[in-house]
XYZ file of C-alpha atoms in Angstrom:
637
model
C 90.668 128.672 86.838
C 93.692 130.976 86.791
C 93.330 134.250 88.660
C 94.068 136.711 85.851
C 94.373 139.647 88.206
C 96.997 137.805 90.252
C 99.069 136.829 87.217
C 98.731 140.090 85.249
C 101.782 141.742 86.860
C 103.924 138.821 85.658
C 103.242 139.837 82.047
C 104.815 143.240 82.619
C 108.389 142.652 81.562
C 109.579 145.707 79.660
C 112.534 146.158 82.032
C 115.056 143.757 83.490
C 116.481 144.066 86.960
C 120.046 143.926 85.796
C 122.002 146.999 86.938
C 121.442 149.839 84.489
C 124.853 151.263 85.414
C 127.856 148.926 85.012
C 129.905 148.277 88.167
C 132.890 149.899 86.432
C 131.123 153.266 86.736
C 130.836 153.039 90.514
C 133.693 154.941 92.241
C 135.881 152.817 94.557
C 135.247 153.427 98.247
C 138.496 152.030 99.624
C 141.413 153.012 97.409
C 144.549 155.093 97.452
C 144.638 158.539 95.816
C 146.537 157.099 92.862
C 144.009 154.336 92.393
C 141.159 156.828 92.616
C 142.825 158.998 89.966
C 143.266 156.006 87.663
C 139.673 154.861 88.286
C 138.357 158.351 87.465
C 139.932 158.273 84.000
C 138.643 154.761 83.420
C 135.121 155.888 84.276
C 135.545 158.969 82.096
C 136.573 156.857 79.092
C 133.698 154.434 79.639
C 131.178 157.299 79.844
C 132.683 158.770 76.686
C 132.158 155.447 74.891
C 128.578 155.258 76.135
C 127.873 158.783 74.857
C 129.364 157.939 71.459
C 127.220 154.795 71.267
C 124.080 156.761 72.133
C 124.937 159.414 69.549
C 125.592 156.804 66.848
C 122.279 155.094 67.600
C 120.422 158.417 67.565
C 121.447 159.209 63.994
C 119.168 156.520 62.548
C 117.109 154.940 65.324
C 114.959 151.873 64.798
C 112.204 153.581 66.773
C 111.691 157.106 68.018
C 112.991 160.401 66.741
C 116.361 160.819 65.002
C 119.032 163.401 65.795
C 120.405 165.689 63.085
C 124.123 165.919 62.365
C 126.480 168.871 62.706
C 126.097 169.778 59.028
C 122.355 170.186 59.384
C 122.764 172.339 62.505
C 125.358 174.521 60.758
C 123.130 174.898 57.696
C 120.175 175.860 59.914
C 122.069 178.690 61.607
C 123.691 179.708 58.332
C 120.251 180.257 56.820
C 119.211 182.290 59.857
C 122.213 184.590 59.474
C 122.037 184.782 55.680
C 118.572 186.338 55.797
C 119.817 188.983 58.258
C 123.009 190.218 56.639
C 122.404 193.897 57.412
C 121.495 193.301 61.046
C 124.493 191.022 61.445
C 126.819 193.585 59.822
C 125.477 196.313 62.139
C 125.997 194.000 65.109
C 129.631 193.380 64.140
C 130.463 197.006 63.333
C 128.887 198.475 66.478
C 130.492 195.915 68.776
C 133.815 196.416 67.026
C 133.573 200.164 67.662
C 132.675 199.556 71.327
C 135.557 197.106 71.743
C 137.946 199.411 69.897
C 137.036 202.338 72.118
C 137.603 200.197 75.177
C 141.015 199.060 73.937
C 142.203 202.645 73.468
C 141.904 203.296 77.213
C 144.875 201.065 78.304
C 147.132 202.828 75.778
C 146.030 206.201 77.131
C 146.631 205.041 80.704
C 150.103 203.868 79.676
C 150.744 207.293 78.189
C 149.491 208.830 81.431
C 152.085 206.787 83.372
C 154.855 207.982 81.065
C 153.696 211.576 81.420
C 153.634 211.326 85.199
C 156.863 209.357 85.740
C 159.064 210.339 82.819
C 157.542 213.653 81.828
C 156.980 212.594 78.209
C 153.741 212.623 76.230
C 150.806 215.022 76.142
C 149.886 217.330 79.031
C 147.851 215.753 81.834
C 144.806 217.981 81.299
C 144.620 217.217 77.594
C 145.176 213.530 78.227
C 142.440 213.443 80.863
C 139.959 215.032 78.437
C 140.850 212.456 75.777
C 140.323 209.597 78.256
C 136.926 210.988 79.294
C 135.910 211.360 75.643
C 136.969 207.815 74.807
C 135.077 206.412 77.822
C 131.926 208.295 76.816
C 132.260 207.066 73.225
C 132.686 203.502 74.488
C 129.563 203.835 76.640
C 127.548 205.104 73.659
C 128.760 202.393 71.274
C 128.198 199.734 73.933
C 124.610 200.859 74.508
C 123.764 200.909 70.786
C 125.574 197.596 70.233
C 123.727 195.903 73.108
C 120.412 197.169 71.769
C 121.251 195.860 68.312
C 122.370 192.531 69.775
C 119.114 192.167 71.714
C 116.956 192.887 68.664
C 119.085 190.550 66.559
C 118.796 187.749 69.120
C 115.024 188.191 69.505
C 114.576 188.084 65.737
C 116.630 184.895 65.508
C 114.618 183.396 68.346
C 111.296 184.206 66.691
C 112.302 182.641 63.389
C 113.745 179.544 65.062
C 110.590 178.986 67.123
C 108.370 179.422 64.065
C 110.460 176.857 62.196
C 110.086 174.346 65.035
C 106.306 174.870 65.214
C 105.950 174.378 61.440
C 108.107 171.252 61.634
C 106.080 169.725 64.443
C 102.748 170.475 62.781
C 103.766 168.683 59.596
C 104.820 165.485 61.377
C 102.919 162.385 60.236
C 100.404 161.362 62.887
C 101.559 157.774 62.609
C 105.114 158.786 63.481
C 103.924 160.904 66.417
C 101.874 158.063 67.855
C 104.518 155.422 67.198
C 107.372 157.282 68.890
C 107.961 157.971 72.546
C 105.678 160.681 73.911
C 108.258 161.606 76.529
C 110.928 162.131 73.876
C 108.747 164.451 71.796
C 107.622 166.366 74.900
C 111.251 166.774 75.997
C 112.267 168.071 72.590
C 109.481 170.625 72.300
C 109.906 171.854 75.896
C 113.433 171.532 77.295
C 115.217 171.466 73.924
C 113.218 174.388 72.552
C 114.020 176.369 75.702
C 117.713 175.504 75.514
C 117.893 176.368 71.830
C 116.033 179.621 72.512
C 118.527 180.739 75.160
C 121.403 179.792 72.874
C 119.997 181.735 69.927
C 118.809 184.700 71.965
C 121.873 185.205 74.155
C 124.622 182.782 73.172
C 125.016 183.759 69.513
C 125.202 187.565 69.995
C 127.427 187.284 73.097
C 129.775 184.839 71.363
C 130.133 187.272 68.450
C 130.813 190.171 70.820
C 133.348 188.174 72.836
C 135.125 186.929 69.715
C 135.432 190.460 68.362
C 136.800 191.673 71.683
C 139.345 188.844 71.831
C 140.581 189.422 68.267
C 140.873 193.176 68.723
C 142.550 192.754 72.126
C 145.210 190.532 70.566
C 145.773 193.144 67.872
C 146.060 195.891 70.480
C 148.561 193.825 72.509
C 150.760 193.327 69.447
C 150.574 197.003 68.523
C 151.532 197.967 72.070
C 154.585 195.672 72.256
C 155.375 192.426 70.447
C 157.941 191.552 73.129
C 155.298 191.702 75.873
C 152.448 190.244 73.829
C 153.999 187.060 72.419
C 154.815 185.273 75.744
C 151.335 186.025 77.116
C 149.606 184.867 73.928
C 151.648 181.656 73.849
C 150.545 180.938 77.395
C 146.928 181.566 76.472
C 147.401 179.168 73.548
C 148.250 176.279 75.907
C 144.511 175.892 76.516
C 143.882 175.124 72.830
C 144.156 171.342 73.282
C 141.622 171.363 76.113
C 139.221 173.543 74.132
C 139.605 171.341 71.043
C 138.982 168.150 73.016
C 135.951 169.677 74.686
C 134.434 170.905 71.408
C 134.907 167.471 69.852
C 133.327 165.480 72.683
C 130.808 167.817 74.313
C 128.080 167.675 71.603
C 127.756 163.904 71.916
C 127.685 164.200 75.690
C 124.915 166.813 75.630
C 122.880 164.798 73.110
C 123.201 161.811 75.444
C 121.976 164.002 78.310
C 118.954 164.986 76.246
C 118.117 161.362 75.487
C 118.197 160.495 79.196
C 115.801 163.366 79.958
C 113.472 161.936 77.317
C 113.680 158.564 79.002
C 112.793 160.083 82.390
C 109.817 161.935 80.902
C 108.601 158.818 79.103
C 108.617 156.703 82.246
C 106.990 159.462 84.283
C 104.284 160.051 81.655
C 103.519 156.342 81.364
C 103.295 155.994 85.132
C 100.970 158.971 85.560
C 98.706 158.019 82.656
C 98.548 154.421 83.853
C 98.206 155.236 87.548
C 95.043 153.160 87.955
C 96.630 150.151 86.290
C 99.775 150.549 88.384
C 97.745 150.677 91.570
C 95.364 147.834 90.691
C 98.169 145.452 89.695
C 100.514 146.420 92.498
C 103.210 147.771 90.182
C 104.115 150.829 92.258
C 107.444 149.420 93.361
C 108.436 148.505 89.817
C 107.523 151.914 88.470
C 109.476 153.641 91.230
C 112.495 151.454 90.449
C 112.076 152.234 86.745
C 112.206 155.945 87.554
C 115.256 155.434 89.778
C 116.981 153.561 86.949
C 116.304 156.416 84.530
C 117.680 158.975 86.974
C 120.771 156.851 87.557
C 121.444 156.621 83.819
C 120.899 160.380 83.467
C 123.291 161.040 86.360
C 126.037 159.146 84.545
C 125.468 161.231 81.408
C 125.642 164.452 83.427
C 128.793 163.308 85.236
C 130.476 162.889 81.867
C 129.661 166.405 80.630
C 130.548 167.813 84.041
C 133.940 166.085 83.849
C 134.478 167.565 80.398
C 133.773 171.047 81.746
C 135.964 170.573 84.811
C 138.915 169.425 82.685
C 138.395 172.392 80.381
C 138.144 174.903 83.229
C 141.269 173.540 84.918
C 143.260 174.093 81.729
C 141.720 177.526 81.224
C 142.483 178.563 84.792
C 146.180 177.868 84.223
C 146.141 179.561 80.821
C 144.377 182.667 82.145
C 146.304 183.182 85.390
C 149.862 182.559 84.194
C 150.049 185.365 81.557
C 149.730 188.002 84.285
C 152.913 186.788 85.977
C 154.749 186.217 82.690
C 153.895 189.706 81.428
C 155.315 191.315 84.586
C 158.467 189.187 84.513
C 159.117 189.747 80.801
C 158.203 193.423 81.194
C 160.707 193.888 84.066
C 163.484 192.241 82.072
C 162.650 194.172 78.870
C 162.530 197.465 80.814
C 166.032 196.917 82.169
C 167.179 196.342 78.587
C 165.439 199.445 77.346
C 163.157 197.516 75.009
C 159.922 198.853 76.533
C 158.881 201.752 78.751
C 156.646 201.800 81.820
C 153.647 202.907 79.791
C 153.913 199.848 77.548
C 154.207 197.550 80.563
C 151.148 199.174 82.146
C 149.168 198.842 78.925
C 150.315 195.213 78.468
C 149.153 194.226 81.963
C 145.809 195.931 81.385
C 145.442 194.189 78.011
C 146.131 190.818 79.613
C 143.439 191.549 82.170
C 141.118 192.815 79.444
C 141.768 189.740 77.268
C 141.177 187.201 80.038
C 137.606 188.333 80.667
C 136.254 188.219 77.082
C 138.227 185.027 76.393
C 136.709 183.418 79.466
C 133.290 184.726 78.424
C 133.861 183.410 74.890
C 134.582 179.917 76.235
C 131.459 180.144 78.396
C 129.349 181.191 75.432
C 130.836 178.381 73.356
C 129.714 176.004 76.099
C 126.221 177.541 75.932
C 126.288 177.169 72.152
C 127.359 173.525 72.477
C 124.354 172.818 74.674
C 122.138 174.786 72.303
C 123.576 172.982 69.269
C 122.854 169.615 70.889
C 119.243 170.665 71.521
C 118.998 172.107 68.012
C 120.250 168.838 66.535
C 117.519 167.000 68.459
C 114.915 169.461 67.201
C 116.188 169.315 63.614
C 116.065 165.539 63.903
C 112.288 165.897 63.945
C 112.534 167.671 60.592
C 114.299 164.591 59.174
C 111.224 162.425 59.726
C 110.008 161.585 56.264
C 106.430 162.479 55.362
C 104.113 159.517 55.086
C 102.458 160.799 51.923
C 103.093 162.721 48.746
C 100.121 164.750 47.616
C 99.007 164.168 44.054
C 97.136 166.480 41.706
C 94.006 164.364 41.237
C 90.790 165.481 42.909
C 87.901 163.192 43.887
C 85.162 162.591 41.332
C 82.308 161.915 43.730
C 81.981 161.273 47.435
C 81.795 157.461 47.610
C 84.124 156.124 50.332
C 85.540 152.728 49.388
C 87.884 150.353 51.190
C 89.171 147.299 49.350
C 91.312 144.482 50.776
C 92.464 146.691 53.665
C 95.381 145.287 55.627
C 97.465 147.183 58.138
C 100.270 146.422 60.603
C 101.791 148.571 63.318
C 104.655 146.082 63.478
C 106.023 144.213 60.500
C 104.509 140.769 60.201
C 101.633 141.445 62.640
C 98.563 142.587 60.720
C 95.682 143.995 62.759
C 93.347 144.164 59.756
C 92.945 141.236 57.375
C 91.437 142.021 53.974
C 88.559 144.320 54.972
C 86.176 145.437 52.202
C 83.694 148.289 52.643
C 81.752 150.575 50.325
C 79.756 153.509 51.666
C 77.330 155.487 49.582
C 76.554 159.187 50.030
C 74.602 159.886 53.188
C 74.943 156.366 54.563
C 75.367 155.790 58.308
C 77.694 152.918 59.137
C 78.362 151.789 62.696
C 81.464 149.741 63.472
C 81.222 147.682 66.646
C 83.261 144.942 68.255
C 85.335 144.150 71.323
C 88.324 146.254 72.361
C 91.406 145.523 70.286
C 89.469 144.108 67.378
C 90.730 146.764 64.917
C 87.778 149.202 64.872
C 89.882 152.355 65.426
C 92.532 151.180 62.957
C 89.827 150.748 60.319
C 88.575 154.245 61.107
C 92.081 155.650 60.659
C 92.386 154.068 57.206
C 88.946 155.297 56.170
C 89.860 158.849 57.240
C 93.251 158.889 55.495
C 95.371 159.016 58.668
C 97.395 155.956 57.669
C 98.133 154.273 54.352
C 96.991 150.637 54.241
C 99.735 148.047 53.949
C 97.841 146.517 51.063
C 94.593 147.406 49.380
C 93.013 150.777 48.796
C 91.091 153.397 50.790
C 89.692 155.995 48.391
C 87.093 158.714 48.020
C 85.729 159.585 44.588
C 88.248 157.203 43.004
C 91.343 158.878 44.574
C 93.450 157.373 47.352
C 92.838 159.268 50.567
C 96.547 159.509 51.404
C 97.282 160.956 47.952
C 95.092 164.005 48.594
C 96.622 167.229 49.953
C 95.715 167.523 53.630
C 93.746 170.731 53.078
C 91.651 168.877 50.477
C 91.423 165.637 52.437
C 89.904 167.331 55.495
C 87.160 168.887 53.371
C 86.323 165.379 52.177
C 86.754 163.153 55.237
C 87.377 164.166 58.848
C 88.157 162.028 61.877
C 87.076 163.021 65.374
C 88.266 160.815 68.210
C 87.788 160.613 71.952
C 90.892 162.805 72.208
C 90.369 166.535 71.852
C 92.098 169.807 72.588
C 90.936 173.214 73.716
C 93.206 175.980 72.492
C 93.838 179.175 74.413
C 91.362 181.665 73.001
C 87.673 182.467 72.961
C 84.965 179.885 72.401
C 84.444 181.451 68.979
C 88.147 181.172 68.101
C 88.202 177.492 69.053
C 85.318 176.702 66.731
C 86.069 178.867 63.667
C 89.598 177.432 63.721
C 88.233 174.716 61.437
C 87.036 177.219 58.844
C 88.092 180.841 59.039
C 85.489 183.381 58.052
C 82.608 181.580 59.756
C 80.022 183.953 61.196
C 78.612 183.985 64.708
C 75.402 182.498 63.322
C 77.420 179.594 61.921
C 79.058 179.106 65.307
C 75.745 179.191 67.169
C 74.209 176.735 64.707
C 77.105 174.335 65.265
C 76.853 174.699 69.036
C 73.129 174.139 68.878
C 73.630 171.007 66.822
C 75.830 169.480 69.515
C 73.512 170.610 72.311
C 75.890 173.111 73.859
C 74.537 176.511 72.850
C 72.670 176.940 76.137
C 75.674 176.549 78.430
C 77.889 178.630 76.133
C 75.430 181.537 76.305
C 75.535 181.291 80.099
C 79.293 181.812 80.171
C 80.509 185.213 81.490
C 81.199 186.632 78.016
C 79.329 184.092 75.911
C 81.218 183.331 72.684
C 83.958 185.752 73.760
C 84.726 183.820 76.955
C 88.414 182.870 77.042
C 88.987 179.141 77.505
C 92.019 176.878 77.483
C 94.960 176.479 79.836
C 94.751 179.004 82.681
C 91.428 180.385 81.472
C 87.814 179.342 82.060
C 87.938 175.593 82.663
C 85.586 173.413 80.623
C 84.453 169.996 81.757
C 85.605 167.054 79.592
C 82.117 166.817 78.133
C 82.020 170.539 77.296
C 85.477 170.391 75.721
C 84.358 167.469 73.568
C 81.250 169.341 72.481
C 83.437 172.250 71.384
C 85.546 169.792 69.376
C 82.425 168.394 67.710
C 81.156 171.903 66.906
C 84.562 172.607 65.329
C 84.090 169.509 63.189
C 80.643 170.633 62.077
C 82.056 174.019 61.034
C 84.707 172.188 58.948
C 81.767 170.709 56.980
C 83.320 167.591 55.398
C 80.960 165.324 53.458
C 82.161 162.261 55.406
C 82.665 161.993 59.160
C 84.495 159.241 60.988
C 83.516 159.344 64.664
C 85.836 157.173 66.759
C 83.998 156.909 70.088
C 83.542 160.661 69.822
C 81.087 160.823 72.726
C 82.950 158.508 75.086
C 83.594 161.231 77.682
C 79.989 162.399 77.790
C 77.458 160.771 80.086
C 75.049 158.378 78.326
C 72.026 160.675 78.576
C 73.899 163.684 77.170
C 75.556 161.495 74.554
C 72.188 160.173 73.424
C 70.835 163.734 73.174
C 73.948 164.891 71.342
C 73.889 162.103 68.785
C 70.188 162.587 68.249
C 70.556 166.332 67.708
C 73.383 165.758 65.247
C 71.213 163.564 63.044
C 69.359 166.480 61.451
C 72.531 168.448 60.757
C 74.367 165.391 59.398
C 71.589 164.556 56.969
C 73.117 163.902 53.566
C 76.604 163.225 54.954
C 78.304 159.867 55.160
C 78.956 158.911 58.771
C 81.182 156.137 60.106
C 80.613 155.779 63.847
C 82.933 153.634 65.951
C 81.495 153.116 69.409
C 80.947 150.737 72.286
C 77.486 152.223 72.963
C 75.233 150.130 70.809
C 72.430 152.685 70.588
C 74.649 154.332 67.954
C 74.530 151.093 66.009
C 70.759 150.880 66.432
C 70.349 154.205 64.596
C 72.742 153.298 61.743
C 71.785 152.173 58.236
C 74.285 149.347 58.429
C 76.412 147.795 61.157
C 79.842 146.200 60.653
C 80.917 143.804 63.383
C 84.724 143.614 63.565
C 86.333 140.637 65.258
C 90.107 140.063 65.168
C 90.612 142.471 62.267
C 87.870 141.036 60.070
C 84.279 142.068 59.338
C 82.349 138.988 60.409
C 78.849 140.492 60.109
C 77.433 143.345 58.034
C 73.826 144.456 57.925
C 71.117 146.509 59.576
C 70.218 146.273 63.252
C 67.167 144.114 62.580
C 69.025 141.914 60.093
C 71.840 141.177 62.531
C 69.462 140.507 65.412
C 67.633 138.024 63.187
C 70.986 136.425 62.299
C 71.535 135.797 66.028
C 75.328 135.978 65.771
C 78.035 138.181 67.294
C 76.016 141.387 67.125
C 72.950 139.811 68.682
C 75.094 138.619 71.580
C 76.547 142.098 72.035
C 73.071 143.647 71.928
C 71.701 141.279 74.522
C 74.652 142.007 76.817
C 74.147 145.764 76.285
C 70.411 145.771 76.968
C 70.356 143.239 79.794
C-alpha cells in the first residue's frame, strides 16, 4: 500500500523552480563601466516591459481583483472636488494671497538694494515698515491657508474612506472567496493608507505648490523679462524627464502593489496552513516561495527607483543651473544698462524661491502618482460586477425549495449534480456526509449566497438571489464556523443584527445559546467592550455571540454550516439543545459532522459526491443500513 503521507508533498506543485527573475535582470559582476551602463538600460527597459505587462493583465484579470484605469481615478477625484467647490475656492484664494505676499518681499528687497547703493526709491524707514507689514500679512495668510488645507484634506480623506468601506461591503461573497485573500488585504490596508496620505497631504500641497510656482513665474517676468526668460528656459529642460516619469510611473507603482499582494498571499497561506506545512515537510518550499515573491517585488521596486533617480538627476541640473545663468545674464545686462542691481537681486531671490516650490511640486506629484496607483487598485474593487440584481417580488410563504441544483466553482467541474430538496415550515433538516462532498456548497445555495448554475433555489416562490439583501436576510440566514467580533460592547455586537432590540431581547438571545451566565460575569456585563484590543473572548464565546446575533436577526429559516464546530462537544450539545425551544416553528438546515445533530432532525440528507444518496429520518436511515448507518456506527463506536 502506498504511504499517502510520504507522497502527499509530491502533489503540491503550484510553483515551479524555474528562476522567477530572468538572468537578464541580474547585474553583471565583471564588466567595464561602459558595459555596466549599457546593461543598466537593458535591465531598465526589461523591467518597464514587465510593468506594462502586469498593468495590461490587471485591467481585466482572469482571476482576482481588477485595476481601474486613469479615467476612473480622475472621475473619482473630480467628484470629490466638485462637492467641495467653496472649500476648494477658499483653499486656492488663501494660498494665492499667502504666495503673493511672499513674492512681494524679493521686490522690496531689490528696492532696498537700490535705495542703499544708488540712493533711489523710498526712504529706508518707510521701506522697512512695508517689509515688516508684508511679512506679517504673509504669516497670517499662510496660517489661515494651512488651516483650510488641513480641513480640506481631512474632509477628502473621510469621504474617500467611506467610499472604500461601502465598496468593500457590497462585494459579492463569491468574488471575495474566489479571489486572493492577500490581494484584498493589501488593497484595504496598504493601498488605503497610501491613498489616504495622498488625499490628505498630497492634494492640498500640490495645489499650494502649483500656485506658488505659477505666481513666482509671473513675478519673475514682471521683475525683468531679460532675467526671467533664460532661467525659465533652463527650468523647462526638465520637462522631458517629468513627462516620461508621469507616463511610466503609474504602471510601475501598480506593479509594485501587485507584488505586495503576492507576498501577503503567500505569507497568509503559509501561516494559515502551518500545521500542514509542518506535517508534510514543506517548510523549505514555503520559504523559497516567500523568497521568490520578495525577489519579484525587488525588481518592481528597482524599476520605480530608477524612474525616480532619472527624474531627480534631470531636476538637479534644471534647478541648479538657473542660479548661475541668472547671475551671468544679470551681470551682462547690468553693464548694458538693461537692468539695475535691485532687479538682479530680486531675480536671484525669485530663482531661489521658485526652485523650492517647484521641487516640492515634483515631490507631491510623485506622492500623487503613488496615491493614484493605490486608488486605481481600490477603484478596481468597485468594478467587480454584482452577482445579483434585486427584483421587486416578495415571497408568498416560507417554503424553501431547491430544484435540480447544480453548481461549479470552476467551469466544467460541478460540485453539485441535480440536487432536489423541499423543506416545509418548521422542518429540521440535517445534511451529513464526508468532507468535500458538497454539503457547504448546498448550504450556500439554500441561503442565497450563490446562484445555482442550473436549477432554482427559492423561498415562497421567489429566487433567493433575486431578493434584496435586506429582505433575504429576514427570510434565510447562514451562520458558518467563521465568525467575527466587532469592536464594541457585547450589546452592540448582538443588536447589530437588528437595531432597536432591547436588553431583554439581548438577554433572551444569550440565554438561548447558553451564554448569559458568563456574559453577566464580565466586568461590565452587556457593556463590556470586546473585539480587537479589548476583552478577549474564547473562540467558543465568540461563536456564541455570533449565534445570539443570528437569533436577534430572527429569520424564519436558518442554515447552520457546522456552526458549533469550535465549541467542545458537551457545550455544543447543550447549546443545540437550548436552541431547540427558541427555534420552534423555524425551518432549520444544519450541516455538521457531529451526528447527534442529525439524530435530532426531522429528516437527514446524506450527500456523497454532490448528490443526495439517502433522505429520511434517523430511524429510517438506520433501518436502510446504507451510508448513514455506516457513518452512525463509526460515530458511536
